Coordinates of C-alpha atoms in Angstrom, one line a residue:
M3 CA 84.2 -2.8 78.8
L4 CA 85.8 -6.1 77.7
K5 CA 87.4 -4.4 74.7
K6 CA 88.9 -1.7 76.9
I7 CA 90.4 -4.4 79.3
S8 CA 91.8 -6.3 76.3
I9 CA 93.5 -3.2 74.9
V10 CA 95.0 -2.4 78.3
F11 CA 96.3 -6.0 78.7
I12 CA 97.9 -6.0 75.3
I13 CA 99.7 -2.7 76.0
F14 CA 100.8 -4.0 79.4
T15 CA 102.2 -7.3 77.8
I16 CA 104.1 -5.4 75.1
T17 CA 105.5 -3.0 77.7
I18 CA 106.7 -5.8 79.9
T19 CA 108.2 -7.7 76.9
I20 CA 110.2 -4.6 75.8
T21 CA 111.4 -3.4 79.2
F22 CA 112.0 -6.8 80.9
P23 CA 115.6 -7.2 79.6
Y24 CA 116.4 -3.6 80.5
L25 CA 115.0 -4.0 84.0
T26 CA 116.8 -7.3 84.5
N27 CA 120.1 -5.7 83.6
L28 CA 119.3 -2.7 85.7
K29 CA 118.5 -5.0 88.7
N30 CA 122.1 -6.3 88.6
N31 CA 123.4 -2.8 89.4
F32 CA 121.5 -2.7 92.7
L33 CA 122.3 -4.5 95.9
T34 CA 119.9 -7.4 96.5
K35 CA 117.2 -7.0 99.0
E36 CA 118.9 -9.3 101.5
E37 CA 122.2 -7.4 101.0
R38 CA 120.5 -4.2 101.8
L39 CA 118.7 -5.5 104.8
K40 CA 121.5 -7.6 106.4
K41 CA 123.4 -4.5 107.6
F42 CA 120.4 -3.8 109.8
Y43 CA 120.2 -7.3 111.3
P44 CA 121.1 -7.4 115.0
K45 CA 123.9 -9.7 116.0
G46 CA 122.6 -13.3 116.6
L47 CA 119.2 -12.7 114.9
M48 CA 117.2 -15.8 114.3
R49 CA 114.5 -15.9 111.6
G50 CA 111.7 -18.4 111.3
F51 CA 109.9 -20.0 114.2
F52 CA 111.3 -21.7 117.3
P53 CA 110.5 -25.4 117.7
S54 CA 107.6 -25.4 120.2
N55 CA 109.1 -28.3 122.1
E56 CA 112.5 -26.6 122.5
S57 CA 111.6 -23.0 123.4
E58 CA 109.9 -21.8 126.6
S59 CA 107.7 -18.8 127.0
I60 CA 108.8 -16.6 129.9
D61 CA 105.2 -15.6 130.5
K62 CA 102.3 -16.9 128.5
N63 CA 100.2 -13.9 129.5
T64 CA 102.5 -11.6 127.5
L65 CA 101.8 -13.4 124.3
N66 CA 105.3 -15.0 124.1
Y67 CA 107.3 -11.8 123.5
F68 CA 110.2 -13.0 125.7
K69 CA 111.4 -16.6 125.2
K70 CA 114.1 -18.9 126.5
F71 CA 115.9 -20.9 123.9
N72 CA 119.2 -22.8 124.2
N73 CA 119.7 -21.3 127.7
Q74 CA 119.4 -17.8 126.3
I75 CA 116.7 -15.1 126.5
Y76 CA 115.3 -13.9 123.2
F77 CA 112.8 -11.1 122.4
S78 CA 110.4 -12.1 119.6
F79 CA 108.8 -9.3 117.6
D80 CA 105.1 -9.5 116.9
I81 CA 105.4 -9.7 113.1
P82 CA 102.7 -11.6 111.2
I83 CA 103.8 -14.6 109.2
D84 CA 107.4 -14.2 110.3
G85 CA 109.7 -15.1 113.1
Y86 CA 112.1 -12.3 114.1
H87 CA 113.9 -13.2 117.3
V88 CA 116.8 -11.1 118.8
P89 CA 118.9 -12.5 121.6
I90 CA 119.6 -10.6 124.8
P91 CA 123.2 -11.7 125.6
E92 CA 123.3 -9.8 129.0
A93 CA 120.1 -11.3 130.3
N94 CA 120.3 -13.7 133.2
T95 CA 118.1 -16.7 132.4
D96 CA 117.6 -17.7 136.0
S97 CA 116.3 -14.3 137.3
F98 CA 114.7 -13.0 134.1
Q99 CA 111.0 -12.1 134.3
T100 CA 108.5 -9.9 132.4
L101 CA 107.3 -6.6 134.0
S102 CA 103.9 -8.3 134.5
Q103 CA 105.5 -11.0 136.6
Y104 CA 107.6 -8.5 138.5
L105 CA 104.5 -6.5 139.4
K106 CA 102.5 -9.7 139.9
W107 CA 100.1 -8.8 137.2
E108 CA 100.1 -12.1 135.3
D109 CA 96.3 -12.3 135.2
R110 CA 95.6 -8.6 135.0
Y111 CA 94.2 -7.2 131.8
D112 CA 93.8 -3.5 131.3
Q113 CA 94.3 -0.8 128.6
D114 CA 98.0 -0.5 129.6
Q115 CA 98.7 -4.2 128.8
L116 CA 99.9 -3.5 125.2
R117 CA 102.2 -0.7 126.5
R118 CA 104.1 -2.8 128.9
R119 CA 104.3 -6.2 127.0
N120 CA 107.8 -5.5 125.7
I121 CA 109.4 -4.7 129.1
G122 CA 111.4 -7.3 131.0
L123 CA 114.1 -7.4 133.7
D124 CA 116.5 -9.6 135.6
K125 CA 118.6 -9.0 138.7
H126 CA 121.1 -6.8 136.8
H127 CA 119.2 -4.9 134.1
V128 CA 115.9 -3.7 132.8
Y129 CA 115.1 -4.3 129.1
C130 CA 113.0 -2.5 126.4
G131 CA 112.5 -5.2 123.9
F132 CA 116.0 -6.6 123.4
Q133 CA 117.7 -3.3 124.4
K134 CA 119.3 -3.0 127.8
I135 CA 118.2 0.2 129.4
P136 CA 121.3 2.0 130.8
S137 CA 121.4 3.5 134.3
L138 CA 118.2 1.9 135.4
N139 CA 118.4 -0.1 138.6
P140 CA 116.0 -3.1 138.6
S141 CA 116.1 -3.3 142.4
H142 CA 114.4 0.1 142.7
L143 CA 112.2 -0.1 139.5
T144 CA 108.9 1.6 139.5
Y145 CA 106.5 1.4 136.6
L146 CA 104.6 4.7 136.2
G147 CA 102.4 3.4 133.4
N148 CA 102.1 3.5 129.6
G149 CA 105.8 2.6 129.0
Y150 CA 107.3 5.0 131.6
L151 CA 109.9 3.5 134.0
T152 CA 111.9 5.0 136.8
D153 CA 114.3 3.9 139.6
N154 CA 113.8 7.3 141.3
K155 CA 117.1 8.6 139.8
N156 CA 116.5 8.1 136.1
T157 CA 113.3 7.9 134.1
Y158 CA 112.8 6.4 130.6
F159 CA 110.1 5.9 128.0
C160 CA 110.0 2.6 126.3
D161 CA 107.8 2.9 123.2
W162 CA 105.4 0.0 122.7
Q163 CA 105.3 0.4 118.9
F164 CA 108.4 -0.9 117.1
K165 CA 110.1 0.8 114.2
S166 CA 112.4 -0.5 111.4
K167 CA 115.9 0.9 110.9
S168 CA 115.7 -0.1 107.2
D169 CA 112.9 2.5 106.7
M170 CA 115.7 5.0 106.6
I171 CA 116.6 3.7 103.1
E172 CA 114.2 4.6 100.3
P173 CA 113.2 1.5 98.3
N174 CA 114.8 1.5 94.8
I175 CA 112.8 1.8 91.6
L176 CA 112.9 -2.0 90.9
E177 CA 111.5 -2.8 94.4
K178 CA 108.7 -0.3 93.8
I179 CA 107.9 -1.9 90.4
D180 CA 108.0 -5.4 92.0
Y181 CA 105.7 -4.3 94.7
A182 CA 103.2 -2.6 92.3
L183 CA 103.1 -5.4 89.7
L184 CA 104.1 -8.6 91.4
G185 CA 103.2 -7.8 95.0
T186 CA 106.7 -8.5 96.3
K187 CA 106.7 -6.8 99.7
I188 CA 109.3 -4.2 100.4
A189 CA 110.9 -5.9 103.3
R190 CA 112.0 -4.1 106.5
S191 CA 114.5 -5.1 109.1
G192 CA 116.4 -3.8 112.1
Y193 CA 113.3 -3.8 114.3
Y194 CA 113.6 -1.9 117.6
Y195 CA 111.6 0.0 120.2
P196 CA 112.4 3.7 120.5
L197 CA 113.9 4.3 124.0
I198 CA 114.0 7.8 125.4
Q199 CA 115.7 9.1 128.6
L200 CA 113.8 11.9 130.3
S201 CA 115.5 14.9 131.9
N202 CA 115.8 14.7 135.7
G203 CA 114.3 17.3 138.0
I204 CA 113.9 18.1 141.6
K205 CA 110.5 16.3 141.9
P206 CA 109.7 12.8 140.8
Y207 CA 107.7 12.1 137.6
K208 CA 104.0 11.4 137.8
L209 CA 101.6 10.1 135.1
I210 CA 98.9 12.7 134.7
L211 CA 97.1 11.4 131.5
P212 CA 97.3 8.0 130.0
N213 CA 100.3 8.9 127.8
T214 CA 101.6 12.1 129.6
I215 CA 104.1 12.4 132.4
T216 CA 105.4 15.4 134.3
N217 CA 107.7 16.4 137.2
G218 CA 106.5 20.0 137.1
Q219 CA 109.6 21.1 135.3
N220 CA 109.4 18.9 132.2
T221 CA 106.4 17.3 130.6
Y222 CA 106.4 14.4 128.0
V223 CA 103.8 12.9 125.7
D224 CA 104.7 9.4 124.5
G225 CA 108.3 10.3 125.3
Q226 CA 108.3 13.6 123.4
L227 CA 108.9 16.9 125.2
L228 CA 105.8 19.1 125.5
K229 CA 106.4 22.8 126.2
T230 CA 103.7 23.9 128.7
S231 CA 103.7 26.1 131.7
Y232 CA 100.7 24.5 133.3
P233 CA 101.2 20.7 133.1
Y234 CA 98.9 19.9 136.0
Q235 CA 96.0 21.5 134.2
L236 CA 96.4 19.3 131.1
E237 CA 93.2 17.4 130.1
Y238 CA 91.6 16.1 127.0
L239 CA 89.2 18.2 124.9
F240 CA 85.6 17.4 124.8
T241 CA 85.0 14.9 122.0
F242 CA 82.0 14.3 119.7
K243 CA 82.3 10.7 120.9
P244 CA 82.6 10.8 124.6
D245 CA 82.3 7.0 125.0
E246 CA 85.2 6.3 122.6
K247 CA 87.9 6.3 125.2
I248 CA 90.4 4.5 122.9
W249 CA 90.8 7.8 121.0
Q250 CA 91.9 9.9 123.9
T251 CA 95.6 9.1 123.7
E252 CA 95.5 10.2 120.0
S253 CA 93.3 13.3 120.6
Y254 CA 93.8 16.9 121.5
T255 CA 94.7 18.2 125.0
T256 CA 94.7 21.6 126.6
D257 CA 96.3 23.2 129.6
K258 CA 93.5 25.8 129.6
E259 CA 95.8 28.2 127.8
N260 CA 96.9 26.4 124.6
V261 CA 95.7 23.4 122.6
Y262 CA 98.0 20.5 121.7
L263 CA 98.1 17.4 119.6
K264 CA 100.6 15.1 121.3
N265 CA 103.5 17.4 121.9
E266 CA 102.7 19.9 119.0
M267 CA 101.0 23.2 119.9
L268 CA 98.2 24.4 117.6
N269 CA 97.9 28.0 116.5
L270 CA 94.8 28.3 118.5
K271 CA 93.9 29.7 122.0
F272 CA 91.8 27.5 124.2
H273 CA 88.2 28.1 125.0
P274 CA 85.7 25.6 126.5
N275 CA 83.6 25.2 123.3
L276 CA 86.3 23.5 121.3
K277 CA 85.5 19.9 120.3
S278 CA 87.6 17.1 118.9
I279 CA 86.1 14.8 116.3
P280 CA 87.6 11.2 115.9
F281 CA 86.9 9.8 112.5
D282 CA 88.1 6.5 111.1
F283 CA 91.5 6.5 112.9
E284 CA 92.0 10.2 112.2
I285 CA 91.3 13.2 114.4
Y286 CA 89.7 16.6 113.6
L287 CA 88.9 19.7 115.7
F288 CA 86.1 22.2 115.4
D289 CA 86.2 25.7 116.8
P290 CA 82.5 26.9 116.9
N291 CA 83.5 30.4 117.7
T292 CA 85.2 30.9 114.4
K293 CA 83.5 28.1 112.5
T294 CA 87.0 26.7 111.8
Y295 CA 88.1 23.1 111.4
F296 CA 91.5 21.5 112.0
Y297 CA 92.9 18.2 110.8
K298 CA 95.5 17.2 113.4
Y299 CA 97.4 20.5 113.8
H300 CA 96.7 21.7 110.2
K301 CA 94.1 24.4 109.9
I302 CA 91.5 23.7 107.2
D303 CA 91.3 27.3 106.1
Y304 CA 88.1 27.6 104.1
K305 CA 85.2 29.9 104.9
N306 CA 81.6 28.7 105.1
L307 CA 82.8 25.1 105.7
K308 CA 80.5 22.7 107.5
M309 CA 81.0 19.0 108.4
I310 CA 77.7 17.3 107.7
K311 CA 78.9 13.8 108.6
S312 CA 80.9 13.4 111.8
E313 CA 80.6 9.6 112.2
D314 CA 82.7 7.0 110.5
N315 CA 80.3 4.0 110.3
H316 CA 79.6 4.1 106.6
S317 CA 82.3 6.4 105.2
F318 CA 86.1 6.6 105.3
N319 CA 86.0 10.4 105.1
P320 CA 84.0 13.1 106.9
I321 CA 81.9 15.1 104.3
F322 CA 81.8 18.9 104.2
T323 CA 79.5 21.3 102.5
Y324 CA 81.5 24.2 101.0
D325 CA 79.5 26.8 99.1
K326 CA 77.7 25.0 96.3
Y327 CA 79.6 21.7 96.7
L328 CA 80.1 18.6 98.8
S329 CA 83.7 18.1 99.6
F330 CA 86.2 16.1 101.6
F331 CA 89.6 17.0 103.0
N332 CA 92.4 15.0 101.4
T333 CA 94.7 14.1 104.3
K334 CA 97.6 13.4 101.9
T335 CA 97.6 16.6 100.0
L336 CA 96.1 18.7 102.8
Q337 CA 93.6 20.2 100.4
L338 CA 89.8 20.4 100.3
E339 CA 88.5 18.5 97.2
E340 CA 85.0 18.9 95.7
I341 CA 83.1 15.7 94.9
S342 CA 79.7 16.9 93.8
E343 CA 77.2 19.7 93.8
N344 CA 75.6 20.3 97.2
P345 CA 72.1 19.0 97.3
F346 CA 71.4 20.4 100.7
T347 CA 71.5 24.1 100.0
Q348 CA 67.8 24.6 100.8
H349 CA 67.0 21.7 103.2
F350 CA 69.1 19.3 105.3
Y351 CA 67.6 16.6 107.5
P352 CA 69.4 13.5 108.9
L353 CA 67.3 10.4 109.3
S354 CA 70.5 8.9 110.7
Q355 CA 74.2 9.7 110.6
S356 CA 74.5 8.1 107.2
V357 CA 71.0 8.7 105.7
L358 CA 70.2 12.3 104.8
S359 CA 67.2 14.1 103.2
N360 CA 67.0 17.4 101.3
D361 CA 63.2 17.2 101.7
Q362 CA 62.8 15.6 98.2
N363 CA 65.5 12.9 97.8
I364 CA 67.3 10.5 100.1
Y365 CA 71.1 10.4 100.1
F366 CA 72.9 7.6 101.9
F367 CA 76.5 6.4 102.4
R368 CA 78.2 3.2 101.5
K369 CA 81.8 2.1 102.0
Y370 CA 83.9 -0.8 100.8
N371 CA 87.4 -2.1 100.3
R372 CA 89.0 -3.6 97.2
F373 CA 91.5 -6.4 97.6
S374 CA 93.4 -8.1 94.8
S375 CA 95.9 -10.9 94.4
T376 CA 99.1 -10.1 92.6
I377 CA 100.0 -11.3 89.1
T378 CA 101.9 -14.3 90.7
M379 CA 99.0 -14.8 93.1
F380 CA 101.2 -14.8 96.2
F381 CA 98.7 -13.1 98.5
S382 CA 95.8 -10.7 98.5
E383 CA 96.3 -7.1 99.6
L384 CA 94.3 -3.9 100.1
C385 CA 94.1 -1.9 96.9
S386 CA 91.8 0.9 97.8
T387 CA 89.1 2.2 100.1
T388 CA 85.9 3.7 98.6
S389 CA 83.2 5.9 100.1
E390 CA 80.1 6.5 98.0
I391 CA 77.0 8.7 98.4
R392 CA 74.0 7.0 96.8
V393 CA 70.6 8.6 96.0
L394 CA 67.0 7.6 95.9
H395 CA 65.0 10.1 93.9
D396 CA 61.5 11.4 94.7
M397 CA 61.1 10.1 98.2
P398 CA 59.9 13.2 100.0
L399 CA 60.6 13.6 103.7
F400 CA 57.0 14.0 104.9
K401 CA 56.3 10.4 103.9
W402 CA 59.0 9.0 106.1
K403 CA 57.8 7.9 109.6
K404 CA 60.0 6.7 112.3
I405 CA 58.9 3.4 113.9
A406 CA 61.4 2.5 116.6
D407 CA 65.0 2.7 117.8
L408 CA 67.0 -0.4 118.1
K409 CA 69.9 -1.0 120.6
I410 CA 71.0 -4.5 121.5
Q411 CA 74.3 -4.8 123.4
H412 CA 76.7 -7.7 123.3
P413 CA 76.3 -9.6 126.6
E414 CA 80.0 -9.9 127.2
Y415 CA 81.7 -7.1 125.2
K416 CA 79.9 -3.8 126.1
S417 CA 81.6 -1.9 123.3
I418 CA 79.9 -4.1 120.7
S419 CA 76.2 -3.6 119.8
F420 CA 73.6 -3.3 117.2
Q421 CA 72.2 0.2 116.9
G422 CA 69.9 1.7 114.4
T423 CA 66.3 2.9 113.6
F424 CA 63.3 1.5 111.8
W425 CA 61.3 3.7 109.4
E426 CA 58.3 3.4 107.2
Y427 CA 57.8 4.8 103.7
N428 CA 54.6 4.1 101.8
N429 CA 54.0 1.0 103.9
D430 CA 57.5 -0.3 103.2
L431 CA 59.8 -1.0 106.1
Y432 CA 63.4 0.2 106.2
Y433 CA 66.2 -0.3 108.7
L434 CA 68.9 2.4 109.1
P435 CA 71.9 0.8 110.9
E436 CA 74.3 3.1 112.7
I437 CA 76.4 0.4 114.4
G438 CA 76.6 -3.2 113.4
S439 CA 76.7 -2.9 109.6
Y440 CA 80.0 -2.1 108.0
Q441 CA 79.1 -1.5 104.4
Y442 CA 75.5 -0.6 104.0
S443 CA 73.5 2.3 105.7
L444 CA 70.0 1.6 104.3
L445 CA 68.3 -1.8 104.2
K446 CA 64.8 -2.7 103.0
V447 CA 63.1 -5.1 105.4
S448 CA 60.6 -7.9 104.7
R449 CA 58.0 -8.0 107.5
T450 CA 58.1 -11.2 109.5
A451 CA 57.2 -12.2 113.0
D452 CA 60.8 -12.2 114.0
V453 CA 61.2 -8.7 112.6
N454 CA 58.3 -7.5 114.7
K455 CA 60.0 -9.0 117.8
L456 CA 63.3 -7.3 116.8
I457 CA 61.6 -3.9 116.4
Y458 CA 60.4 -4.1 120.0
N459 CA 63.9 -5.2 121.2
K460 CA 62.7 -8.6 122.2
F461 CA 65.7 -10.4 120.7
N462 CA 69.0 -11.3 122.4
Y463 CA 72.3 -10.4 120.7
V464 CA 73.0 -13.8 119.1
D465 CA 69.5 -14.1 117.6
A466 CA 69.5 -10.5 116.5
E467 CA 72.8 -11.0 114.7
K468 CA 71.4 -14.0 112.7
L469 CA 68.4 -12.0 111.7
L470 CA 70.1 -8.8 110.8
T471 CA 72.7 -10.6 108.6
N472 CA 69.9 -12.5 106.7
T473 CA 70.0 -10.6 103.3
E474 CA 66.8 -12.2 102.3
I475 CA 65.0 -10.3 105.0
F476 CA 67.3 -7.3 105.4
K477 CA 68.1 -6.4 101.7
P478 CA 70.7 -3.7 101.0
V479 CA 69.4 -0.7 99.1
T480 CA 71.6 0.2 96.2
G481 CA 70.1 3.4 94.7
K482 CA 72.1 5.4 92.1
K483 CA 75.6 6.6 92.6
F484 CA 75.8 10.3 93.3
A485 CA 79.4 10.9 94.4
K486 CA 82.5 8.8 95.2
I487 CA 85.8 9.2 97.1
Q488 CA 88.5 6.6 96.4
N489 CA 91.7 6.4 98.4
T490 CA 94.4 4.3 96.7
N491 CA 96.6 2.2 98.9
R492 CA 98.6 0.5 96.1
F493 CA 98.5 -0.1 92.4
C494 CA 95.9 -2.7 91.4
F495 CA 94.1 -3.2 88.1
K496 CA 90.9 -3.6 90.3
N497 CA 91.1 0.1 91.1
Y498 CA 90.4 0.9 87.5
F499 CA 88.6 -2.3 86.3
P500 CA 86.5 -3.6 89.2

């Protein structure tokens, strides 16, 4: 292994030595990064950070997005390790306020908070970030929710996710090389929030779903036109995770005739058995009538396909059985890819979402990220994500005995909890975490008095956390590698030589 790494390093050094003069000369033929980006800078842009004793937050509850500095209002984009402040020349400093202040919501926190934090107004205008919204009267302003604004004459959608104008220019080859080898970030500039004016109609607009608005004639999803004849029938599809409300705005909807993802219509007629499947920030759909899966609005057109893992706790990808193989759907190439032979052709039994048995062996999931510093050690960045299937041979199912279920909820944050099951095998105790363990799905447990109390749910959340993270008592089981899926985020030597 060391010999292989040495050979690769020597080849890499020789390549850099030979090509460096050529690349340096080639670099002179390109505009500098600053020259490329400057044409996207808004007039009056300030970079860096305002002196805290000289700038004033308009509303601390909006996380300092709008600020007053040198008797002028600025909008400050939420960009990590950077200050990107754009002046709003038209803004009246005396009457300016955030939408939260205007609605007297200074202390209110709800799911819509993120979607209205970039909206402000004064006695003359309403603003989306630093952009003045034309033809919108602040004296008659009504906030419909989720970025939708109206004065009963005109209606707009102010997106809450900013974009970069410089994304329109493809990075040149040298910037890509710098990014791959040295970690020099491909900079972006010209940040703005998309602002969309909606078509007027006879009736006023009304929010009917968290991201959907209609006046009966026109319907919009996140500001994009949705063609439907039955807008008031729109609802979300049933999901495999009914408690995961955060996914709904990214999920499928139906008007009881057709099925949509955002404003795109799928080639699929609605029926009540359709189910959406959120998985690791992605969304799938299953049609049990035809046994067909969709990824977003793309049909995964393979017969005899079955998703055997529909949870994302210990894998970055859902796993399918396809004929004699285990497979995953590559969301970049939109192709099904085989990863191993299918060990579940005869028997399939889940001990948990991430621990499976074929009656003779135990198969379990593990996921992890790889980070690496660059050659110049500027910062550490995500290189790849890996999902593994591990195996324990000759552990027949009939010897496994379920002892207890564990569920301990966080006292303050109801969405956070520890959930899993305890099992015995040949007098050994195992814990199969479903929620509360990021990487490992199978842990061998040393029996202690505290463990016995935990089994019977007699621990509070804080004490349970201390115990469950004690690797001397809850030891991760490694097993043998059976299959692996690696998704590469950027070039890193760690992807090939961990």
